[in-house]
Short mmCIF file of C-alpha atoms in Angstrom, two decimals:
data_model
loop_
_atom_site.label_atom_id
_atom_site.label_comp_id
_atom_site.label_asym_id
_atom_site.label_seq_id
_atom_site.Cartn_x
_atom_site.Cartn_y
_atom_site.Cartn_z
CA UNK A 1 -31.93 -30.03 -33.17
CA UNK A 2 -33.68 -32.04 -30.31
CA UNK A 3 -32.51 -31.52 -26.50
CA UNK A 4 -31.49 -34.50 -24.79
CA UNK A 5 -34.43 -36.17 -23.71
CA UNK A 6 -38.25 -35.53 -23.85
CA UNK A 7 -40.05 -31.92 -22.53
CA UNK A 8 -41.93 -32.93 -19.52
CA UNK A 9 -45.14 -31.94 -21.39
CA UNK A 10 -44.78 -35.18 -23.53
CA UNK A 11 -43.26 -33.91 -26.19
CA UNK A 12 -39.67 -33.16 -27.98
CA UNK A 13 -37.44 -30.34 -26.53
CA UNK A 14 -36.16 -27.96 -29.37
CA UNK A 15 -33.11 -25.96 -28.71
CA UNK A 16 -34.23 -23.56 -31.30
CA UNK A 17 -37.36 -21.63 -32.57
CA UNK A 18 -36.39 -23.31 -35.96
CA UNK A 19 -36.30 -26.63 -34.27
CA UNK A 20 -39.45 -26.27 -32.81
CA UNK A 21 -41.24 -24.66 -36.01
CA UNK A 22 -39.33 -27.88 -38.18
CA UNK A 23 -40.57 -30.49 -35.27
CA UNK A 24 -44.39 -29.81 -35.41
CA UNK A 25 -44.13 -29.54 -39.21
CA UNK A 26 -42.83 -32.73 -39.18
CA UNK A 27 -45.06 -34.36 -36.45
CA UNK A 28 -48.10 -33.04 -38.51
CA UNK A 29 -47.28 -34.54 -41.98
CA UNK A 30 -47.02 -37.81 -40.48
CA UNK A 31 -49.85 -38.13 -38.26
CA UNK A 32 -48.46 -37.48 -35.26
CA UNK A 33 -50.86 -34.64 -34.21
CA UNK A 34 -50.50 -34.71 -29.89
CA UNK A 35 -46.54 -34.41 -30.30
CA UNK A 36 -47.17 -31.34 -32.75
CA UNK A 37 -49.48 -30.11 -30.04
CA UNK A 38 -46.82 -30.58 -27.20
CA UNK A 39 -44.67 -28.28 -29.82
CA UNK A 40 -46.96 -25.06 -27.95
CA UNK A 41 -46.88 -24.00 -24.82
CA UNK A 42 -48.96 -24.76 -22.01
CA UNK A 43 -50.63 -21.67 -21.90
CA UNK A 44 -51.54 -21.81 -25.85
CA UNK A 45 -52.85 -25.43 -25.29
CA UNK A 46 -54.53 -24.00 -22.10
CA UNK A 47 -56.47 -20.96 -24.38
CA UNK A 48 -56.96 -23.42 -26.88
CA UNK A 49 -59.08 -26.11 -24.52
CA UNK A 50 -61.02 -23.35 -22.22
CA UNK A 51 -62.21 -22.29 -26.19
CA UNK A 52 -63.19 -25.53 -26.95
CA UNK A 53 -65.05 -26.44 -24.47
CA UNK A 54 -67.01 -23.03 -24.74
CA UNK A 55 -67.78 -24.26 -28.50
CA UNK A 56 -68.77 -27.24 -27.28
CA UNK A 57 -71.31 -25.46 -24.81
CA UNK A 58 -72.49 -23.79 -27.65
CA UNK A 59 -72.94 -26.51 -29.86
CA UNK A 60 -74.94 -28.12 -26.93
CA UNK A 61 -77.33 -24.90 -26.56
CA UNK A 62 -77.67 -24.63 -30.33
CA UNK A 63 -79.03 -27.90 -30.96
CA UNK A 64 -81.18 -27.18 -27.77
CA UNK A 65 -82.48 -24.58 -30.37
CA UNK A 66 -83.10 -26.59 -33.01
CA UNK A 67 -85.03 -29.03 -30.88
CA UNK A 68 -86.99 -26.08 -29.43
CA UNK A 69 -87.75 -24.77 -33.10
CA UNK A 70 -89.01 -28.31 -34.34
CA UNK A 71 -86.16 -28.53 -37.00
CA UNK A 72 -84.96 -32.08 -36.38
CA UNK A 73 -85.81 -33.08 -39.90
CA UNK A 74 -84.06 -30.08 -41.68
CA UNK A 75 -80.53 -32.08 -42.60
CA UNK A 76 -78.39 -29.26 -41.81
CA UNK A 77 -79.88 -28.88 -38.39
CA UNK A 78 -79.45 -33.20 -38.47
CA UNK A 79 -76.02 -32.31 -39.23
CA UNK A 80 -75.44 -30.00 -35.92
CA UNK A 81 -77.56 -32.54 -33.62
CA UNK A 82 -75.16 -35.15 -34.39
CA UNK A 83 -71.60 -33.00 -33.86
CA UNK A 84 -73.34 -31.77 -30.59
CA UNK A 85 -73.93 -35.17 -29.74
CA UNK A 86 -70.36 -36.08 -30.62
CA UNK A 87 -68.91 -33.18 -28.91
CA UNK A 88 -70.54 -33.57 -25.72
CA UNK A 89 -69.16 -37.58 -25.91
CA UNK A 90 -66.01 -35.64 -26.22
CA UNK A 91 -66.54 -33.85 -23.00
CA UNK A 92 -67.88 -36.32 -20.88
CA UNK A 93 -65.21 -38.74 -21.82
CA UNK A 94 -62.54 -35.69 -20.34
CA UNK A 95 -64.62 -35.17 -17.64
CA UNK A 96 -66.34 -31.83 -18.32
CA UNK A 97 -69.82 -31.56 -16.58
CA UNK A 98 -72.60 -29.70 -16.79
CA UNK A 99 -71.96 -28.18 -13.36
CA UNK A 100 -68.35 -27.41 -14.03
CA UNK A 101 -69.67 -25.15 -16.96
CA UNK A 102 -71.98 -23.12 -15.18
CA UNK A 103 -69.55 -22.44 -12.63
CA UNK A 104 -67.09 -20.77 -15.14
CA UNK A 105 -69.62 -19.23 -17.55
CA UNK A 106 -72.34 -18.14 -14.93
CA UNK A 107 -75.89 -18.23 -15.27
CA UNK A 108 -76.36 -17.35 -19.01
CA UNK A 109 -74.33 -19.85 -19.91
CA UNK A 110 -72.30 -19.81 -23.26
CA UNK A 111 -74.65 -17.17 -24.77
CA UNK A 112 -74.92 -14.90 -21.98
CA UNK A 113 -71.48 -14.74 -21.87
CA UNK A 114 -70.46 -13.94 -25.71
CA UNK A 115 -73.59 -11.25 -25.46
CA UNK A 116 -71.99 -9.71 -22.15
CA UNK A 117 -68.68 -9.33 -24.37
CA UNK A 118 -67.21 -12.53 -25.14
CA UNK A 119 -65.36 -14.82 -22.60
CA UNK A 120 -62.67 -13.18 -20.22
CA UNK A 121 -59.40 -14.65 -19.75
CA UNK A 122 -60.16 -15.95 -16.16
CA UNK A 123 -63.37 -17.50 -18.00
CA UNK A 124 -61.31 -19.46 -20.37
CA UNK A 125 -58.95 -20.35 -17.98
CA UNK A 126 -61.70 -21.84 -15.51
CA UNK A 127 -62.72 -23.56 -18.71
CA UNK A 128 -59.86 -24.94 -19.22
CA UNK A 129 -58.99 -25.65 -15.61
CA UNK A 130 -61.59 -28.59 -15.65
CA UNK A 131 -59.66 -30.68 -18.66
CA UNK A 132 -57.10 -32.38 -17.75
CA UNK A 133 -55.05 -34.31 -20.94
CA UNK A 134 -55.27 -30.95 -23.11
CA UNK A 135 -53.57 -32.21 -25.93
CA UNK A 136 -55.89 -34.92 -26.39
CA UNK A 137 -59.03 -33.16 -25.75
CA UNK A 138 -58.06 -30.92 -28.42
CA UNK A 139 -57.68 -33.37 -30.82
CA UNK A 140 -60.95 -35.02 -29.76
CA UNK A 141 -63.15 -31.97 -29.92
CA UNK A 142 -61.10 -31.10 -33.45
CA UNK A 143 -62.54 -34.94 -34.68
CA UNK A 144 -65.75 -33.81 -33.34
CA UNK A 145 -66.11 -30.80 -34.76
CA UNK A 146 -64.83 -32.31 -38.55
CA UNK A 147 -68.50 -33.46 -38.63
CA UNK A 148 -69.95 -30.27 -39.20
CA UNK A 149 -68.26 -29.95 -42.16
CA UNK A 150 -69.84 -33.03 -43.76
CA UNK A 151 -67.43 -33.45 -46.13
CA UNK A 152 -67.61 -29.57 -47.47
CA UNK A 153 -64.22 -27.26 -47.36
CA UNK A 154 -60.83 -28.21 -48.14
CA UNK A 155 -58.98 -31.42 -48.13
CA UNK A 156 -57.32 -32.47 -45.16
CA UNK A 157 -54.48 -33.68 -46.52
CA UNK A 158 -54.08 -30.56 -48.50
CA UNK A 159 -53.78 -28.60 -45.29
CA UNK A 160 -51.18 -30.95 -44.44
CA UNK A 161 -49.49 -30.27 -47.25
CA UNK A 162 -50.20 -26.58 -47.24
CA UNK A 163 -48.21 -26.98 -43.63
CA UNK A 164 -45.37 -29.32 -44.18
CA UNK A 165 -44.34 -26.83 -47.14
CA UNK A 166 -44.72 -23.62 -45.24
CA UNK A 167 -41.39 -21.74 -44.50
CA UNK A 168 -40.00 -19.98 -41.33
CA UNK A 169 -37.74 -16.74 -42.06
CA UNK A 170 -36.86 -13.46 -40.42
CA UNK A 171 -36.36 -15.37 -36.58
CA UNK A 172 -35.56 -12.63 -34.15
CA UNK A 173 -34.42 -13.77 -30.81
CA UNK A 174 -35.13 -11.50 -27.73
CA UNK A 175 -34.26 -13.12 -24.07
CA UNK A 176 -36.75 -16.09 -23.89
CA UNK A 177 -38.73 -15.15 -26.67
CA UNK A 178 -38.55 -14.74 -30.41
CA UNK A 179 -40.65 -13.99 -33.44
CA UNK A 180 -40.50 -15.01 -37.10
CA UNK A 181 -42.43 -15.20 -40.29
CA UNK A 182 -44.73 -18.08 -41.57
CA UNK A 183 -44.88 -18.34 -45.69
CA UNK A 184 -48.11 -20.35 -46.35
CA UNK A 185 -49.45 -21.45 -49.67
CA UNK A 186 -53.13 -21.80 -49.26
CA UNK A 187 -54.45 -25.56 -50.74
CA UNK A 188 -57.36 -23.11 -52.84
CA UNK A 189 -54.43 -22.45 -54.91
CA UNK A 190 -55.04 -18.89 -53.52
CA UNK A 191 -51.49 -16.30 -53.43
CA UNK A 192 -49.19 -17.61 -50.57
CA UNK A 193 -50.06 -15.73 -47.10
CA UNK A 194 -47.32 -14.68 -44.49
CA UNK A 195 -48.00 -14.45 -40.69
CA UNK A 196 -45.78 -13.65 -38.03
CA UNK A 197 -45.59 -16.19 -35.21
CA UNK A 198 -43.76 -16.14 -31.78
CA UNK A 199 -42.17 -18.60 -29.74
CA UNK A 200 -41.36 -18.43 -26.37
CA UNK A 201 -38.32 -20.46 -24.65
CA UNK A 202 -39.73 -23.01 -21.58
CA UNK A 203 -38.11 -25.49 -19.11
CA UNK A 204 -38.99 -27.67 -21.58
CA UNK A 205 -37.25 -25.80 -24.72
CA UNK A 206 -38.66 -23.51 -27.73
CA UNK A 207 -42.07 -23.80 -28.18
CA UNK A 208 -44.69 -21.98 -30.51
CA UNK A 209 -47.17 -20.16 -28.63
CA UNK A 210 -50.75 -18.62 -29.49
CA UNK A 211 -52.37 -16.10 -27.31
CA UNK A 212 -56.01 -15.74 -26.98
CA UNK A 213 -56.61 -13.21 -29.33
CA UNK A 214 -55.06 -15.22 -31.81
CA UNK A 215 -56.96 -18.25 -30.97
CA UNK A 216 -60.67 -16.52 -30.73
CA UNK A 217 -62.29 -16.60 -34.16
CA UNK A 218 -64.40 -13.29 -33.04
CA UNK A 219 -63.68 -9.59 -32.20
CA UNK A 220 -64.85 -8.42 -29.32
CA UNK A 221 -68.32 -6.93 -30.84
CA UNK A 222 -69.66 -9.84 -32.22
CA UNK A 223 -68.87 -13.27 -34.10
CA UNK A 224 -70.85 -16.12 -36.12
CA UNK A 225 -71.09 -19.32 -36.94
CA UNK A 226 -72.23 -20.50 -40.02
CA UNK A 227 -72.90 -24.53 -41.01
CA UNK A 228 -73.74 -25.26 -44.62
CA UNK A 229 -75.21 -23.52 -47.67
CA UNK A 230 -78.71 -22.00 -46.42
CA UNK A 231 -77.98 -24.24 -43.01
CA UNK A 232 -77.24 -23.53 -39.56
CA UNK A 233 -76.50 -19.78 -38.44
CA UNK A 234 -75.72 -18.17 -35.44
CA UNK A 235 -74.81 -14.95 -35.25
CA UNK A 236 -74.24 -12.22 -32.27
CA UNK A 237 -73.89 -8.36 -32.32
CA UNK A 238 -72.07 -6.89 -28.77
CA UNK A 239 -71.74 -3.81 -30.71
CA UNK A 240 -74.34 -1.45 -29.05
CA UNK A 241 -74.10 -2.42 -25.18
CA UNK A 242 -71.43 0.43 -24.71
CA UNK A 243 -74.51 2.62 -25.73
CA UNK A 244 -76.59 1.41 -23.36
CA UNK A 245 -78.56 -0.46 -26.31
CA UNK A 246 -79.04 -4.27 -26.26
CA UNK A 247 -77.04 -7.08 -27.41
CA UNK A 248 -78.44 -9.19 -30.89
CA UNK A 249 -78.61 -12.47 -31.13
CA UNK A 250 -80.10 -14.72 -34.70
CA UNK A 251 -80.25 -18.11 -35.03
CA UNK A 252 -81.61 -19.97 -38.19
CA UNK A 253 -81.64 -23.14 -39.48
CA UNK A 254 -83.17 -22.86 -43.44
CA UNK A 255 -85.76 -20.44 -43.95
CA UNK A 256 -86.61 -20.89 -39.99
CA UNK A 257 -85.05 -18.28 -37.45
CA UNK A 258 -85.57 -17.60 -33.81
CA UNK A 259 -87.87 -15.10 -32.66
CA UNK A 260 -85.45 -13.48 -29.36
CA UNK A 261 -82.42 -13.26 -27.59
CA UNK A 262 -84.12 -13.46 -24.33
CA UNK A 263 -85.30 -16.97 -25.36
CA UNK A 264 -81.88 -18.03 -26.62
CA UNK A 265 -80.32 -17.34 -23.50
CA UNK A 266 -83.16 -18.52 -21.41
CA UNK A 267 -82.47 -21.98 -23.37
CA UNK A 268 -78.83 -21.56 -22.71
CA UNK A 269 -78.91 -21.56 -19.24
CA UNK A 270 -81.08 -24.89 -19.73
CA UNK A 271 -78.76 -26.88 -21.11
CA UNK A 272 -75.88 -25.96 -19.12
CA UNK A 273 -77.85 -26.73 -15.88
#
């Protein structure tokens, strides 16, 4: 059931975990993605943003790297020029600049800082600090980043599907926040996956909410992203540094790869400049 009134975040208030677990299924099988977003808390859209525009960053250096590497006419590395180019629309359009970036990810930019151990909270926060209409941005830089995908992966509206039919059971109410399980049926047709969720109770009524760990598609020792069959890789290896040993870095785009980290991060601090 919905409170009187609208949250002041933009969105419904929910009296209930259920309510606010039934409202953003409901807001995402008919479109109405920024109202599903005002379903999480600030702080989850907050995580969510500051990680964003780090991919973004990242998206900018790595097509810095295929321009570097002479790979503009490879189509996966085509394929990454253009979602850079989109992303960074994305950005400017909410106001993110170059100099804003540097401030909260330091000299090394985006790959100094996942090969110094991956972005601190404060980091993300500062990241997030400099957008402004989160909600939005998300949804931009989520349009943006659909482009990489050129087509490849599953059906959007299956995922809507897959999330309209998914179940909430086992709530467990604690003070202001509460926990409960997620039944998902994958749209691969894969067996149905459970994951437990929490909610936390605002000003503004129930809302989900995501920490960062949840958010972050990487451990703390290293993480990759991959674009394509045989296309665009980047991976990075943290695991040795508490040895004293050096962090890894590969990029490749085909048959091509990158000859150092030192030059990757060299480039890095380039483009954020």
């Amino acid at each position: 059931m919905l409170l009187a009134g609208c949250s002041g975040g933009g969105g419904p208030a929910y009296d209930s975990p259920e309510a606010c677990f039934n409202g953003i299924k409901a807001a995402i099988s008919g479109g109405d993605f920024k109202t599903a977003l005002n379903g999480v808390t600030d702080e989850s859209q907050s995580n969510l943003s500051g990680l964003l525009v780090m991919a973004g960053a990242g998206m900018k250096a790595a097509a810095a790297m295929a321009g570097m590497m002479g790979s503009a006419d490879n189509p996966e590395a085509k394929k990454l020029l253009d979602a850079a180019g989109a992303a960074n629309q994305v950005m400017e359009k909410h106001g993110v600049t170059d100099e804003q970036l540097k401030g909260a990810m330091g000299e090394g930019g985006v790959m100094g800082m996942m090969m110094s151990g991956g972005p601190s909270e404060d980091a993300i926060s500062q990241l997030a600090g400099v957008v402004d209409d989160k909600a939005q941005f998300i949804l931009d830089m989520v349009e943006a980043f659909m482009q990489l995908s050129g087509g490849e992966g599953p059906d959007p509206q299956e995922i809507i599907d897959a999330i309209a039919a998914a179940k909430l059971s086992d709530v467990k109410i604690d003070g202001d926040s509460a926990t409960g399980t997620v039944t998902v049926q994958p749209p691969d047709g894969a067996p149905e996956e459970t994951e437990e969720v929490t909610f936390r109770k605002t000003g503004d009524g129930w809302k989900l909410h995501l920490d960062l760990d949840a958010l972050q598609p990487a451990g703390p020792d290293g993480g990759e992203m991959e674009m394509g069959e045989g296309g665009v890789e980047m991976e990075f290896d943290m695991g040795d540094l508490e040895e004293g040993g050096e962090a890894e870095f590969d990029f490749s785009i085909g048959d091509e790869e990158g000859d150092s980290a030192d030059a990757v991060e060299e480039d890095a601090e380039a483009v954020t400049e």
